[in-house]
XYZ file of C-alpha atoms in Angstrom:
356
model
C 22.637 30.514 -10.301
C 19.361 29.232 -8.841
C 18.611 30.284 -5.284
C 16.989 27.518 -3.228
C 15.527 27.680 0.252
C 15.912 24.388 2.141
C 13.630 24.653 5.150
C 13.830 21.695 7.485
C 13.326 20.818 11.114
C 14.289 18.231 13.702
C 12.898 15.419 11.526
C 13.946 16.366 7.999
C 17.019 18.553 8.333
C 17.771 21.222 5.702
C 20.959 19.322 4.880
C 18.925 16.340 3.698
C 17.126 18.527 1.151
C 20.340 20.184 -0.012
C 22.188 16.875 -0.421
C 19.298 15.282 -2.303
C 18.883 18.217 -4.700
C 22.628 18.477 -5.310
C 22.649 14.781 -6.164
C 19.706 15.208 -8.543
C 21.310 18.251 -10.226
C 25.067 17.699 -9.850
C 26.083 20.195 -12.523
C 23.542 22.922 -11.752
C 24.522 26.174 -10.120
C 22.596 26.081 -6.851
C 22.784 28.583 -4.023
C 21.217 27.343 -0.804
C 19.521 29.405 1.888
C 18.782 27.473 5.074
C 15.967 27.652 7.603
C 15.610 25.190 10.470
C 12.514 25.217 12.662
C 11.696 22.997 15.601
C 9.455 19.974 15.271
C 6.733 20.988 17.718
C 6.067 18.956 20.837
C 2.874 20.900 21.354
C -0.196 21.232 19.110
C 0.314 23.329 16.003
C -0.731 26.909 16.620
C -2.218 29.517 14.282
C 0.154 30.973 11.723
C -0.230 34.350 10.084
C -2.268 37.453 10.613
C -4.130 37.939 7.354
C -7.593 38.045 8.849
C -8.144 34.267 8.635
C -6.150 33.616 11.794
C -3.887 31.009 10.238
C -2.799 32.464 6.928
C -4.529 29.681 5.033
C -2.302 26.909 6.432
C -2.333 24.369 9.251
C 0.180 22.040 10.872
C 3.078 24.412 10.325
C 6.168 25.141 12.384
C 7.932 28.495 12.419
C 6.762 31.995 11.596
C 6.083 33.975 8.449
C 8.896 36.347 9.372
C 11.398 33.477 9.576
C 10.364 32.180 6.163
C 10.445 35.592 4.489
C 13.874 36.419 5.919
C 15.361 33.081 4.848
C 13.634 33.023 1.465
C 14.813 36.356 0.116
C 14.908 36.154 -3.683
C 14.962 32.350 -3.832
C 13.185 30.774 -6.811
C 12.675 27.327 -5.262
C 11.663 26.261 -1.758
C 11.864 22.770 -0.298
C 10.128 22.429 3.040
C 8.751 20.036 5.601
C 6.787 22.238 7.987
C 7.497 25.935 7.285
C 4.369 28.089 6.808
C 3.951 29.285 3.231
C 0.972 31.470 3.960
C -0.796 33.859 1.640
C 1.385 36.648 3.025
C 4.628 34.754 2.423
C 3.606 33.975 -1.137
C 2.420 37.531 -1.793
C 5.688 39.010 -0.521
C 7.938 36.571 -2.418
C 7.710 37.561 -6.110
C 10.778 35.518 -7.074
C 9.332 32.247 -5.775
C 8.376 29.857 -8.598
C 8.196 26.405 -6.958
C 7.331 24.945 -3.529
C 8.123 21.332 -2.755
C 6.570 19.914 0.424
C 8.012 16.759 1.963
C 4.682 15.581 3.335
C 1.759 13.478 2.226
C -0.213 16.683 1.626
C 0.870 20.355 1.437
C -1.123 21.432 4.501
C 1.499 24.042 5.429
C 0.988 25.887 2.128
C -1.880 28.202 1.224
C -2.682 26.334 -1.953
C -5.152 28.914 -3.241
C -2.568 31.684 -2.901
C 0.120 29.568 -4.591
C -2.223 28.740 -7.441
C -3.174 32.383 -7.912
C 0.545 33.219 -8.081
C 1.177 30.446 -10.632
C 3.426 28.482 -8.262
C 3.262 24.678 -8.509
C 3.193 22.931 -5.143
C 4.344 19.329 -4.961
C 3.957 16.772 -2.196
C 5.265 13.284 -1.356
C 2.573 10.607 -1.387
C 3.632 7.332 0.175
C 6.697 8.803 1.865
C 5.871 7.041 5.137
C 3.840 4.114 3.830
C 6.283 1.414 4.928
C 6.859 3.053 8.301
C 3.157 3.508 9.039
C 2.310 -0.010 7.898
C 4.974 -1.581 10.117
C 3.850 0.542 13.055
C 0.257 -0.557 12.513
C 1.242 -4.214 12.631
C 3.173 -3.488 15.822
C 0.098 -1.909 17.405
C -2.015 -4.896 16.398
C 0.389 -7.394 17.923
C 0.823 -5.346 21.084
C -2.944 -5.093 21.571
C -3.732 -8.696 20.652
C -0.993 -10.200 22.844
C -1.194 -7.797 25.833
C 2.422 -6.725 25.347
C 2.248 -3.213 26.792
C -0.184 -4.183 29.546
C 1.997 -7.084 30.709
C 5.107 -4.902 30.513
C 3.561 -2.163 32.645
C 2.323 -4.674 35.231
C 5.683 -6.427 35.507
C 7.465 -3.112 36.046
C 5.048 -2.471 38.906
C 5.831 -5.860 40.434
C 2.870 -7.863 39.129
C 3.426 -11.127 37.220
C 0.423 -11.452 34.897
C 0.243 -15.216 34.845
C -3.515 -14.817 34.496
C -2.922 -14.068 30.827
C -2.558 -17.839 30.492
C -6.171 -18.245 31.525
C -8.239 -19.071 28.455
C -10.581 -16.113 28.847
C -7.628 -13.709 29.164
C -5.262 -15.252 26.614
C -4.185 -13.290 23.577
C -5.163 -13.724 19.957
C -3.147 -14.786 16.910
C -3.090 -13.133 13.520
C -2.757 -16.546 11.919
C -6.301 -17.489 10.909
C -7.812 -14.214 12.113
C -10.114 -12.061 10.004
C -8.717 -8.541 9.873
C -10.653 -5.646 8.383
C -8.884 -2.690 6.765
C -10.914 0.481 6.316
C -9.086 2.125 3.416
C -6.725 0.506 0.941
C -4.212 3.081 -0.197
C -0.442 2.889 -0.025
C -0.368 2.072 3.683
C -3.367 -0.228 3.784
C -2.083 -2.342 0.918
C 1.259 -2.904 2.684
C -0.545 -3.810 5.906
C -2.633 -6.314 3.952
C 0.455 -7.924 2.440
C 2.054 -8.369 5.855
C -1.161 -9.676 7.381
C -1.503 -12.287 4.662
C 2.052 -13.413 5.389
C 0.931 -13.991 8.985
C -1.924 -16.129 7.689
C -4.778 -13.672 8.263
C -7.843 -13.356 6.049
C -8.041 -9.694 5.050
C -11.266 -7.795 4.398
C -11.123 -4.356 2.772
C -13.710 -1.585 2.721
C -12.773 1.130 0.234
C -15.143 2.461 -2.450
C -12.187 3.486 -4.631
C -10.478 0.092 -4.753
C -10.672 -1.789 -8.037
C -12.212 -5.229 -7.377
C -9.737 -6.784 -9.809
C -6.857 -5.340 -7.809
C -8.335 -6.626 -4.544
C -8.686 -10.108 -6.020
C -5.126 -10.042 -7.336
C -3.870 -8.949 -3.897
C -5.706 -11.795 -2.192
C -8.014 -9.571 -0.118
C -11.804 -9.571 0.031
C -13.547 -6.321 -0.861
C -16.740 -5.758 1.104
C -19.046 -3.119 2.599
C -18.064 -1.393 5.826
C -20.854 -2.877 7.947
C -20.042 -6.385 6.749
C -16.361 -5.815 7.517
C -17.175 -4.678 11.051
C -19.423 -7.671 11.726
C -16.821 -10.199 10.597
C -13.488 -8.782 11.756
C -11.811 -9.649 15.048
C -9.325 -6.842 14.298
C -10.137 -3.573 12.498
C -7.532 -1.054 11.361
C -8.211 2.387 9.857
C -6.330 3.591 6.768
C -8.727 5.965 4.987
C -8.232 9.633 4.145
C -10.192 12.268 6.031
C -12.898 13.917 3.945
C -16.286 15.353 4.905
C -17.706 11.919 4.064
C -15.220 9.934 6.162
C -15.227 12.094 9.295
C -16.448 9.836 12.120
C -16.703 7.000 9.631
C -16.692 4.696 12.632
C -19.230 5.765 15.225
C -21.390 4.364 17.994
C -23.892 2.877 15.551
C -21.554 0.787 13.425
C -18.978 0.083 16.160
C -21.754 -1.865 17.880
C -21.527 -4.336 14.972
C -18.076 -5.518 16.043
C -17.742 -9.027 17.434
C -17.326 -9.266 21.191
C -13.714 -8.613 22.172
C -12.631 -7.099 18.852
C -9.403 -5.090 18.583
C -9.520 -1.623 17.004
C -6.432 0.182 15.674
C -6.208 3.755 14.403
C -2.865 4.962 13.104
C -4.340 7.016 10.238
C -6.246 10.154 11.256
C -8.111 10.939 14.450
C -11.137 12.375 12.684
C -11.997 9.012 11.135
C -13.139 7.755 14.515
C -15.765 9.022 16.943
C -13.911 8.688 20.228
C -16.927 9.357 22.478
C -18.337 5.787 22.538
C -14.979 4.051 22.984
C -14.759 4.049 26.808
C -18.167 2.400 27.050
C -17.288 -0.173 24.394
C -14.126 -1.067 26.318
C -15.948 -1.309 29.644
C -18.618 -3.571 28.130
C -16.065 -5.843 26.458
C -17.354 -5.130 22.949
C -13.845 -3.824 22.376
C -11.221 -6.152 23.772
C -8.419 -3.691 23.141
C -7.839 -0.331 21.509
C -4.568 0.884 19.985
C -4.284 4.542 18.978
C -1.570 6.673 17.422
C -3.853 9.562 16.361
C -6.573 11.508 18.142
C -9.396 13.956 17.590
C -7.419 16.387 19.801
C -3.632 16.147 19.759
C -2.346 15.689 22.349
C -5.382 14.399 24.241
C -6.207 16.468 27.351
C -5.247 15.268 30.829
C -8.879 14.430 31.649
C -9.417 12.411 28.450
C -11.632 9.432 29.413
C -9.534 6.896 27.507
C -6.529 7.624 29.726
C -8.256 5.581 32.437
C -10.101 3.078 30.234
C -8.966 -0.566 30.292
C -6.899 -2.205 27.543
C -5.856 0.957 25.717
C -2.488 1.507 24.003
C -1.618 5.094 23.089
C 1.370 6.499 21.206
C 2.042 10.152 20.236
C 1.465 10.119 16.447
C 4.649 8.165 15.714
C 3.599 5.852 12.881
C 5.536 7.679 10.182
C 8.565 8.496 12.305
C 11.548 6.620 10.854
C 14.851 7.779 9.471
C 13.998 6.130 6.176
C 10.829 8.236 5.949
C 12.854 11.428 6.352
C 15.430 10.352 3.765
C 12.753 9.231 1.319
C 10.711 12.414 1.694
C 13.757 14.601 1.070
C 14.687 12.613 -2.055
C 11.169 12.693 -3.504
C 10.858 16.431 -2.887
C 14.274 17.159 -4.362
C 13.512 15.019 -7.408
C 10.390 17.086 -8.084
C 12.377 20.316 -7.771
C 14.981 18.936 -10.176
C 12.257 18.070 -12.701
C 10.872 21.583 -12.389
C 14.267 23.194 -12.943
C 14.936 20.947 -15.956
C 11.527 21.759 -17.421
C 10.316 18.158 -17.089
C 6.804 17.024 -16.116
C 6.112 16.937 -12.394
C 4.682 13.790 -10.824
C 2.967 14.858 -7.607
C 1.403 18.291 -8.031
C -1.289 19.548 -5.665
C -2.395 22.310 -8.059
C -1.817 20.967 -11.599
C -3.756 23.834 -13.146
C -0.664 26.053 -12.854
C 1.562 23.830 -14.993
C 0.905 25.808 -18.145
C 2.518 28.875 -16.558
C 6.041 30.172 -16.974
C 9.165 28.773 -15.360
C 12.317 30.537 -14.173
């Protein structure tokens, strides 16, 4: 009998993990322990008390005590947000595998797991379709004044002035759209944009030029992309090199009235110059789903800036994302229990170790 902790929340319920793993291993003897934490409506707080202040994890929901009590002598843990801190790992000698249903295992102390010989898997691309569709929605809303016109009409104002040439919206058909980053999400966005009739520019140093050509997109340098694009959308990963990748200096290269969309990570964008760029008209509209501080404070300047659309980090929030993430995570756990190679391991150096 293999003891499995299924730790879910309001987005990916424990039952989704249990059903997916039972389907992957129908004849295995599995004993499930369940932990359900709340998906936080507030910023993620520090977790743990090991001297580092956060136990080596971030973006976690729940407490170490909750995880330890639910985990017991379980060999396998499937989780969305639960904190697997250095303390949890140290005090769980039976634990041999952690599967995280996220794009990166940020709620796991990876160094502690590696030291304990525990492989940690993750789910790349789990929300790619959802985030790509959401990005297109933000583009259309910003380019065609959808949210602004809606808000005005609900306040009793009929924005017929949007038919004036200088105020009229923009079409994707024939537009040049620049994508900063071309991973799983960016490539789907590009495919949809090309179906609209847009010319797509891509800035990504890791993209194979042959792939870009085959996909029908133009690979170019970031500054060139910014100069030529009437719409720019961010899809890069956050690294020390990409933090504030777009800043006051290169944002000034944008054409007058350009639309900027960020549904990737807040740290990619320097938010300080944005109010001024909106006031001057350099930016015609701004659509944001992510922020440098989440949620933005009440006195955040962009709350009062013109032509800004804001949503609370919802790009990946679909039922299909939750189902897909649970299935991918369970499939990795099933491979581990069958002794098969794992596909998405954050610490592959542990794979030569023992298995239960």
